[in-house]
PDB file of C-alpha atoms and ligand atoms in Angstrom:
ATOM      1  CA  UNK A   1     -36.044  76.686 -50.466  1.00 51.00           C
ATOM      2  CA  UNK A   2     -39.000  76.282 -53.472  1.00 63.00           C
ATOM      3  CA  UNK A   3     -41.320  78.212 -51.948  1.00 68.00           C
ATOM      4  CA  UNK A   4     -43.501  80.678 -54.866  1.00 66.00           C
ATOM      5  CA  UNK A   5     -45.357  83.112 -55.504  1.00 62.00           C
ATOM      6  CA  UNK A   6     -47.783  82.752 -58.493  1.00 63.00           C
ATOM      7  CA  UNK A   7     -44.662  80.271 -60.531  1.00 67.00           C
ATOM      8  CA  UNK A   8     -41.817  82.656 -59.117  1.00 68.00           C
ATOM      9  CA  UNK A   9     -39.723  80.742 -56.872  1.00 77.00           C
ATOM     10  CA  UNK A  10     -39.065  83.986 -54.173  1.00 85.00           C
ATOM     11  CA  UNK A  11     -35.270  82.857 -53.037  1.00 88.00           C
ATOM     12  CA  UNK A  12     -34.287  83.006 -56.696  1.00 90.00           C
ATOM     13  CA  UNK A  13     -36.017  85.640 -57.918  1.00 93.00           C
ATOM     14  CA  UNK A  14     -33.904  87.790 -54.561  1.00 94.00           C
ATOM     15  CA  UNK A  15     -30.440  86.223 -55.425  1.00 95.00           C
ATOM     16  CA  UNK A  16     -32.153  87.375 -58.705  1.00 96.00           C
ATOM     17  CA  UNK A  17     -32.139  90.919 -57.673  1.00 97.00           C
ATOM     18  CA  UNK A  18     -29.309  90.820 -55.588  1.00 97.00           C
ATOM     19  CA  UNK A  19     -27.057  89.544 -58.214  1.00 97.00           C
ATOM     20  CA  UNK A  20     -27.889  92.956 -60.290  1.00 97.00           C
ATOM     21  CA  UNK A  21     -26.843  94.885 -56.628  1.00 97.00           C
ATOM     22  CA  UNK A  22     -23.709  93.284 -57.054  1.00 96.00           C
ATOM     23  CA  UNK A  23     -23.148  93.261 -60.474  1.00 96.00           C
ATOM     24  CA  UNK A  24     -23.353  97.476 -60.439  1.00 96.00           C
ATOM     25  CA  UNK A  25     -20.953 100.251 -59.297  1.00 96.00           C
ATOM     26  CA  UNK A  26     -23.222 101.695 -56.691  1.00 96.00           C
ATOM     27  CA  UNK A  27     -23.122 100.795 -53.145  1.00 97.00           C
ATOM     28  CA  UNK A  28     -25.251 101.304 -50.367  1.00 98.00           C
ATOM     29  CA  UNK A  29     -24.091 101.726 -46.680  1.00 98.00           C
ATOM     30  CA  UNK A  30     -26.782  99.098 -45.301  1.00 98.00           C
ATOM     31  CA  UNK A  31     -30.092  97.577 -46.467  1.00 98.00           C
ATOM     32  CA  UNK A  32     -33.386  97.967 -45.253  1.00 98.00           C
ATOM     33  CA  UNK A  33     -36.570  95.153 -45.204  1.00 98.00           C
ATOM     34  CA  UNK A  34     -39.550  95.959 -45.206  1.00 98.00           C
ATOM     35  CA  UNK A  35     -41.149  92.192 -43.993  1.00 97.00           C
ATOM     36  CA  UNK A  36     -43.188  89.054 -45.775  1.00 96.00           C
ATOM     37  CA  UNK A  37     -39.144  87.845 -45.179  1.00 94.00           C
ATOM     38  CA  UNK A  38     -39.932  84.469 -46.828  1.00 91.00           C
ATOM     39  CA  UNK A  39     -42.471  81.806 -48.091  1.00 79.00           C
ATOM     40  CA  UNK A  40     -42.038  78.219 -46.660  1.00 80.00           C
ATOM     41  CA  UNK A  41     -42.737  78.727 -43.522  1.00 83.00           C
ATOM     42  CA  UNK A  42     -40.128  77.357 -40.805  1.00 90.00           C
ATOM     43  CA  UNK A  43     -37.651  78.709 -38.960  1.00 92.00           C
ATOM     44  CA  UNK A  44     -34.908  77.776 -41.863  1.00 93.00           C
ATOM     45  CA  UNK A  45     -36.509  79.339 -43.987  1.00 93.00           C
ATOM     46  CA  UNK A  46     -35.665  83.148 -41.934  1.00 96.00           C
ATOM     47  CA  UNK A  47     -31.894  81.852 -42.139  1.00 96.00           C
ATOM     48  CA  UNK A  48     -32.154  80.998 -45.657  1.00 94.00           C
ATOM     49  CA  UNK A  49     -32.444  84.559 -45.934  1.00 95.00           C
ATOM     50  CA  UNK A  50     -29.861  85.035 -44.012  1.00 97.00           C
ATOM     51  CA  UNK A  51     -27.313  83.494 -45.774  1.00 96.00           C
ATOM     52  CA  UNK A  52     -29.095  85.269 -49.308  1.00 96.00           C
ATOM     53  CA  UNK A  53     -28.932  88.895 -47.218  1.00 97.00           C
ATOM     54  CA  UNK A  54     -25.580  87.741 -46.459  1.00 97.00           C
ATOM     55  CA  UNK A  55     -23.580  88.303 -49.758  1.00 95.00           C
ATOM     56  CA  UNK A  56     -24.228  92.042 -49.446  1.00 97.00           C
ATOM     57  CA  UNK A  57     -22.408  92.313 -46.441  1.00 97.00           C
ATOM     58  CA  UNK A  58     -24.116  95.222 -44.859  1.00 98.00           C
ATOM     59  CA  UNK A  59     -25.880  95.698 -41.563  1.00 98.00           C
ATOM     60  CA  UNK A  60     -29.574  94.890 -43.208  1.00 98.00           C
ATOM     61  CA  UNK A  61     -32.533  96.192 -41.339  1.00 98.00           C
ATOM     62  CA  UNK A  62     -35.547  94.353 -40.871  1.00 98.00           C
ATOM     63  CA  UNK A  63     -39.660  94.721 -39.845  1.00 98.00           C
ATOM     64  CA  UNK A  64     -41.925  92.121 -39.797  1.00 98.00           C
ATOM     65  CA  UNK A  65     -45.008  91.586 -42.594  1.00 98.00           C
ATOM     66  CA  UNK A  66     -47.594  90.123 -42.477  1.00 97.00           C
ATOM     67  CA  UNK A  67     -46.597  86.706 -44.100  1.00 96.00           C
ATOM     68  CA  UNK A  68     -43.847  86.295 -41.068  1.00 97.00           C
ATOM     69  CA  UNK A  69     -43.854  84.711 -37.899  1.00 97.00           C
ATOM     70  CA  UNK A  70     -42.784  86.786 -35.493  1.00 97.00           C
ATOM     71  CA  UNK A  71     -41.348  84.186 -33.046  1.00 97.00           C
ATOM     72  CA  UNK A  72     -38.805  82.230 -35.548  1.00 97.00           C
ATOM     73  CA  UNK A  73     -37.944  85.254 -37.458  1.00 97.00           C
ATOM     74  CA  UNK A  74     -36.794  87.419 -34.384  1.00 97.00           C
ATOM     75  CA  UNK A  75     -34.195  85.781 -33.789  1.00 97.00           C
ATOM     76  CA  UNK A  76     -32.795  84.921 -36.805  1.00 97.00           C
ATOM     77  CA  UNK A  77     -32.855  88.356 -37.827  1.00 97.00           C
ATOM     78  CA  UNK A  78     -31.331  90.524 -34.496  1.00 97.00           C
ATOM     79  CA  UNK A  79     -28.360  88.563 -34.973  1.00 97.00           C
ATOM     80  CA  UNK A  80     -25.474  90.931 -36.133  1.00 98.00           C
ATOM     81  CA  UNK A  81     -25.140  91.744 -38.884  1.00 98.00           C
ATOM     82  CA  UNK A  82     -29.061  91.725 -39.449  1.00 98.00           C
ATOM     83  CA  UNK A  83     -31.365  93.917 -36.380  1.00 98.00           C
ATOM     84  CA  UNK A  84     -35.092  93.648 -36.238  1.00 98.00           C
ATOM     85  CA  UNK A  85     -37.363  97.221 -35.399  1.00 98.00           C
ATOM     86  CA  UNK A  86     -34.330  99.141 -34.218  1.00 98.00           C
ATOM     87  CA  UNK A  87     -32.830 102.076 -34.198  1.00 98.00           C
ATOM     88  CA  UNK A  88     -29.332 103.501 -36.382  1.00 98.00           C
ATOM     89  CA  UNK A  89     -27.719 107.018 -36.326  1.00 98.00           C
ATOM     90  CA  UNK A  90     -25.920 107.120 -39.172  1.00 97.00           C
ATOM     91  CA  UNK A  91     -24.547 110.969 -39.454  1.00 95.00           C
ATOM     92  CA  UNK A  92     -27.353 113.424 -39.247  1.00 96.00           C
ATOM     93  CA  UNK A  93     -30.178 110.677 -39.953  1.00 98.00           C
ATOM     94  CA  UNK A  94     -31.815 108.411 -37.375  1.00 98.00           C
ATOM     95  CA  UNK A  95     -33.239 105.065 -38.784  1.00 98.00           C
ATOM     96  CA  UNK A  96     -35.994 103.348 -37.148  1.00 98.00           C
ATOM     97  CA  UNK A  97     -38.064 100.063 -37.691  1.00 98.00           C
ATOM     98  CA  UNK A  98     -41.163 100.327 -36.334  1.00 98.00           C
ATOM     99  CA  UNK A  99     -43.597  96.509 -35.654  1.00 98.00           C
ATOM    100  CA  UNK A 100     -47.180  96.804 -37.624  1.00 98.00           C
ATOM    101  CA  UNK A 101     -47.298  93.165 -37.022  1.00 98.00           C
ATOM    102  CA  UNK A 102     -50.839  92.064 -35.950  1.00 98.00           C
ATOM    103  CA  UNK A 103     -51.679  88.447 -35.362  1.00 97.00           C
ATOM    104  CA  UNK A 104     -54.418  86.474 -37.624  1.00 95.00           C
ATOM    105  CA  UNK A 105     -54.762  89.400 -39.947  1.00 96.00           C
ATOM    106  CA  UNK A 106     -53.020  89.988 -43.574  1.00 97.00           C
ATOM    107  CA  UNK A 107     -53.862  94.072 -42.294  1.00 97.00           C
ATOM    108  CA  UNK A 108     -51.647  95.669 -39.665  1.00 98.00           C
ATOM    109  CA  UNK A 109     -51.324  98.548 -36.950  1.00 98.00           C
ATOM    110  CA  UNK A 110     -49.280 100.349 -35.035  1.00 98.00           C
ATOM    111  CA  UNK A 111     -49.814  99.985 -31.233  1.00 98.00           C
ATOM    112  CA  UNK A 112     -49.484 102.868 -29.269  1.00 98.00           C
ATOM    113  CA  UNK A 113     -45.922 101.382 -27.116  1.00 98.00           C
ATOM    114  CA  UNK A 114     -45.559 101.254 -30.676  1.00 98.00           C
ATOM    115  CA  UNK A 115     -46.007 105.181 -31.048  1.00 98.00           C
ATOM    116  CA  UNK A 116     -44.301 105.785 -27.659  1.00 98.00           C
ATOM    117  CA  UNK A 117     -41.102 104.119 -28.861  1.00 98.00           C
ATOM    118  CA  UNK A 118     -40.834 105.747 -31.328  1.00 98.00           C
ATOM    119  CA  UNK A 119     -41.163 109.404 -29.711  1.00 98.00           C
ATOM    120  CA  UNK A 120     -39.002 108.302 -26.906  1.00 98.00           C
ATOM    121  CA  UNK A 121     -36.769 106.967 -29.688  1.00 98.00           C
ATOM    122  CA  UNK A 122     -37.044 110.200 -32.044  1.00 98.00           C
ATOM    123  CA  UNK A 123     -36.788 112.645 -28.437  1.00 98.00           C
ATOM    124  CA  UNK A 124     -33.271 110.853 -28.071  1.00 97.00           C
ATOM    125  CA  UNK A 125     -32.063 111.615 -30.709  1.00 98.00           C
ATOM    126  CA  UNK A 126     -29.601 114.414 -31.217  1.00 97.00           C
ATOM    127  CA  UNK A 127     -30.052 113.047 -35.535  1.00 98.00           C
ATOM    128  CA  UNK A 128     -31.279 116.282 -37.521  1.00 98.00           C
ATOM    129  CA  UNK A 129     -33.534 113.889 -40.126  1.00 98.00           C
ATOM    130  CA  UNK A 130     -35.553 110.907 -39.771  1.00 98.00           C
ATOM    131  CA  UNK A 131     -36.213 107.539 -41.325  1.00 98.00           C
ATOM    132  CA  UNK A 132     -39.251 104.986 -40.474  1.00 98.00           C
ATOM    133  CA  UNK A 133     -40.030 101.990 -41.880  1.00 98.00           C
ATOM    134  CA  UNK A 134     -42.837  99.566 -41.581  1.00 98.00           C
ATOM    135  CA  UNK A 135     -43.936  97.013 -43.798  1.00 98.00           C
ATOM    136  CA  UNK A 136     -48.047  98.308 -43.991  1.00 98.00           C
ATOM    137  CA  UNK A 137     -49.118 101.076 -45.844  1.00 98.00           C
ATOM    138  CA  UNK A 138     -50.251 104.208 -44.146  1.00 97.00           C
ATOM    139  CA  UNK A 139     -52.123 105.497 -46.927  1.00 97.00           C
ATOM    140  CA  UNK A 140     -54.280 104.547 -49.763  1.00 97.00           C
ATOM    141  CA  UNK A 141     -53.387 102.923 -52.919  1.00 96.00           C
ATOM    142  CA  UNK A 142     -56.793 103.116 -54.897  1.00 95.00           C
ATOM    143  CA  UNK A 143     -56.739  99.808 -55.061  1.00 95.00           C
ATOM    144  CA  UNK A 144     -59.488  98.269 -53.386  1.00 94.00           C
ATOM    145  CA  UNK A 145     -58.989  94.831 -51.996  1.00 95.00           C
ATOM    146  CA  UNK A 146     -55.470  96.423 -50.820  1.00 95.00           C
ATOM    147  CA  UNK A 147     -56.370  99.392 -48.850  1.00 96.00           C
ATOM    148  CA  UNK A 148     -58.706  96.799 -47.002  1.00 95.00           C
ATOM    149  CA  UNK A 149     -55.536  95.016 -45.730  1.00 96.00           C
ATOM    150  CA  UNK A 150     -53.379  98.593 -44.902  1.00 96.00           C
ATOM    151  CA  UNK A 151     -52.284 100.251 -41.514  1.00 97.00           C
ATOM    152  CA  UNK A 152     -55.480 100.224 -39.964  1.00 97.00           C
ATOM    153  CA  UNK A 153     -54.671 103.676 -38.220  1.00 98.00           C
ATOM    154  CA  UNK A 154     -51.945 104.691 -40.732  1.00 97.00           C
ATOM    155  CA  UNK A 155     -54.007 108.331 -39.906  1.00 97.00           C
ATOM    156  CA  UNK A 156     -53.221 108.297 -36.948  1.00 98.00           C
ATOM    157  CA  UNK A 157     -49.601 107.058 -37.575  1.00 98.00           C
ATOM    158  CA  UNK A 158     -49.030 110.143 -39.812  1.00 98.00           C
ATOM    159  CA  UNK A 159     -49.891 112.384 -37.618  1.00 98.00           C
ATOM    160  CA  UNK A 160     -48.259 111.229 -35.721  1.00 98.00           C
ATOM    161  CA  UNK A 161     -44.544 111.599 -37.434  1.00 98.00           C
ATOM    162  CA  UNK A 162     -45.564 114.494 -38.074  1.00 98.00           C
ATOM    163  CA  UNK A 163     -45.550 115.362 -34.258  1.00 98.00           C
ATOM    164  CA  UNK A 164     -42.428 114.361 -34.248  1.00 98.00           C
ATOM    165  CA  UNK A 165     -41.228 116.868 -36.824  1.00 96.00           C
ATOM    166  CA  UNK A 166     -37.764 115.220 -38.147  1.00 98.00           C
ATOM    167  CA  UNK A 167     -39.394 112.337 -39.914  1.00 98.00           C
ATOM    168  CA  UNK A 168     -38.308 113.023 -43.793  1.00 98.00           C
ATOM    169  CA  UNK A 169     -39.190 109.784 -45.551  1.00 98.00           C
ATOM    170  CA  UNK A 170     -41.431 106.643 -44.743  1.00 98.00           C
ATOM    171  CA  UNK A 171     -41.030 103.911 -46.518  1.00 98.00           C
ATOM    172  CA  UNK A 172     -43.124 100.476 -46.409  1.00 98.00           C
ATOM    173  CA  UNK A 173     -43.446  96.503 -48.856  1.00 98.00           C
ATOM    174  CA  UNK A 174     -46.418  94.773 -48.694  1.00 97.00           C
ATOM    175  CA  UNK A 175     -47.946  96.796 -51.695  1.00 97.00           C
ATOM    176  CA  UNK A 176     -45.939  95.424 -54.488  1.00 97.00           C
ATOM    177  CA  UNK A 177     -45.625  98.468 -56.428  1.00 97.00           C
ATOM    178  CA  UNK A 178     -44.056 101.536 -56.348  1.00 98.00           C
ATOM    179  CA  UNK A 179     -45.286 104.518 -55.241  1.00 98.00           C
ATOM    180  CA  UNK A 180     -43.632 107.499 -54.343  1.00 98.00           C
ATOM    181  CA  UNK A 181     -45.322 110.897 -53.094  1.00 98.00           C
ATOM    182  CA  UNK A 182     -45.078 113.223 -50.811  1.00 97.00           C
ATOM    183  CA  UNK A 183     -47.554 113.958 -47.715  1.00 95.00           C
ATOM    184  CA  UNK A 184     -47.340 117.656 -45.480  1.00 93.00           C
ATOM    185  CA  UNK A 185     -43.711 117.026 -46.030  1.00 95.00           C
ATOM    186  CA  UNK A 186     -43.210 113.641 -45.671  1.00 97.00           C
ATOM    187  CA  UNK A 187     -41.423 111.753 -48.654  1.00 98.00           C
ATOM    188  CA  UNK A 188     -43.011 108.008 -48.633  1.00 98.00           C
ATOM    189  CA  UNK A 189     -41.814 106.006 -50.536  1.00 98.00           C
ATOM    190  CA  UNK A 190     -43.443 102.042 -51.771  1.00 98.00           C
ATOM    191  CA  UNK A 191     -41.145 100.055 -52.924  1.00 97.00           C
ATOM    192  CA  UNK A 192     -41.760  96.454 -55.213  1.00 97.00           C
ATOM    193  CA  UNK A 193     -40.844  93.274 -54.222  1.00 96.00           C
ATOM    194  CA  UNK A 194     -38.618  91.116 -55.157  1.00 95.00           C
ATOM    195  CA  UNK A 195     -40.641  88.735 -56.648  1.00 93.00           C
ATOM    196  CA  UNK A 196     -43.965  89.404 -58.357  1.00 92.00           C
ATOM    197  CA  UNK A 197     -46.089  92.679 -58.388  1.00 94.00           C
ATOM    198  CA  UNK A 198     -49.615  93.484 -57.814  1.00 94.00           C
ATOM    199  CA  UNK A 199     -51.478  95.456 -60.448  1.00 95.00           C
ATOM    200  CA  UNK A 200     -51.948  98.902 -58.931  1.00 95.00           C
ATOM    201  CA  UNK A 201     -55.477 100.255 -59.046  1.00 93.00           C
ATOM    202  CA  UNK A 202     -56.893  97.379 -58.886  1.00 92.00           C
ATOM    203  CA  UNK A 203     -60.196  96.341 -57.677  1.00 93.00           C
ATOM    204  CA  UNK A 204     -59.755  92.462 -56.782  1.00 93.00           C
ATOM    205  CA  UNK A 205     -56.200  90.515 -56.493  1.00 93.00           C
ATOM    206  CA  UNK A 206     -54.276  90.994 -59.466  1.00 91.00           C
ATOM    207  CA  UNK A 207     -50.688  90.260 -60.685  1.00 91.00           C
ATOM    208  CA  UNK A 208     -49.069  92.259 -62.884  1.00 92.00           C
ATOM    209  CA  UNK A 209     -46.258  91.652 -65.069  1.00 93.00           C
ATOM    210  CA  UNK A 210     -43.570  93.529 -64.131  1.00 95.00           C
ATOM    211  CA  UNK A 211     -40.578  92.232 -62.912  1.00 96.00           C
ATOM    212  CA  UNK A 212     -38.509  92.051 -59.461  1.00 97.00           C
ATOM    213  CA  UNK A 213     -37.535  95.269 -58.383  1.00 97.00           C
ATOM    214  CA  UNK A 214     -35.825  97.167 -55.514  1.00 98.00           C
ATOM    215  CA  UNK A 215     -34.998 101.107 -54.464  1.00 98.00           C
ATOM    216  CA  UNK A 216     -31.715 102.692 -54.113  1.00 98.00           C
ATOM    217  CA  UNK A 217     -32.452 104.931 -50.790  1.00 98.00           C
ATOM    218  CA  UNK A 218     -30.125 108.565 -50.797  1.00 98.00           C
ATOM    219  CA  UNK A 219     -30.491 110.019 -47.260  1.00 98.00           C
ATOM    220  CA  UNK A 220     -28.500 113.284 -48.309  1.00 98.00           C
ATOM    221  CA  UNK A 221     -26.787 115.709 -45.059  1.00 97.00           C
ATOM    222  CA  UNK A 222     -29.220 118.174 -45.481  1.00 97.00           C
ATOM    223  CA  UNK A 223     -31.854 116.275 -45.017  1.00 97.00           C
ATOM    224  CA  UNK A 224     -33.383 115.515 -48.982  1.00 97.00           C
ATOM    225  CA  UNK A 225     -33.716 112.422 -49.839  1.00 97.00           C
ATOM    226  CA  UNK A 226     -32.470 111.099 -53.690  1.00 96.00           C
ATOM    227  CA  UNK A 227     -32.147 107.245 -54.879  1.00 95.00           C
ATOM    228  CA  UNK A 228     -34.088 105.311 -57.771  1.00 97.00           C
ATOM    229  CA  UNK A 229     -36.263 102.545 -58.224  1.00 98.00           C
ATOM    230  CA  UNK A 230     -34.688  99.496 -60.229  1.00 98.00           C
ATOM    231  CA  UNK A 231     -36.806  97.424 -62.200  1.00 98.00           C
ATOM    232  CA  UNK A 232     -34.588  93.615 -62.394  1.00 97.00           C
ATOM    233  CA  UNK A 233     -35.400  93.069 -65.924  1.00 90.00           C
ATOM    234  CA  UNK A 234     -34.887  88.560 -65.579  1.00 77.00           C
TER     235      UNK A 234
HETATM  236 FE1  FE2 B 301     -47.604  91.449 -46.394  1.00 61.80          FE
END
């Protein structure tokens, strides 16, 4: 497994991030993986991803990205302690993974069926607060090339989240850079990659010189959201 992104072996870079977590004192209750999980396009690559993440000894929630292969990913990432586009209630909070994968395109979309599934899960849950995670960005990043491969119905998706009234935070991947804004009361977060980053605000594809990263997200009982973005210097 030696797949690279711009000269960085993604599995090695992920291991560096996991080592940073293991060496620290902060402990998570769950891991969220927002897609584009592999660089070697094989079922074995998903098994390798599992082996790496199993070091955390956590339940791992996954959603697929445009670089994923759902037919290969789903079986591997549905076996405990991994979950694929799943729901889970923890205390006052409900977590839901949403599928935005569209075959044959780098961009994404949340289907009507997926919106219905989301509504039904929230309606069925007694949780006071909801966190949604998805691969593609529902908001423009201010980067011409990246905004051409975002969530094609991002506005509709955000409006849908507002109608559910209990969604406090939405996390996404795909953009390989930090994003942390509040849109009409919903905290919207993107976390940089565990590998190489993209240059914010660029017109054309451009790689940034920032290191790998992960984000600690703290879901408080009162519905507030804390945490910290962690850059992992080599
Ligand atoms: Fe992506």
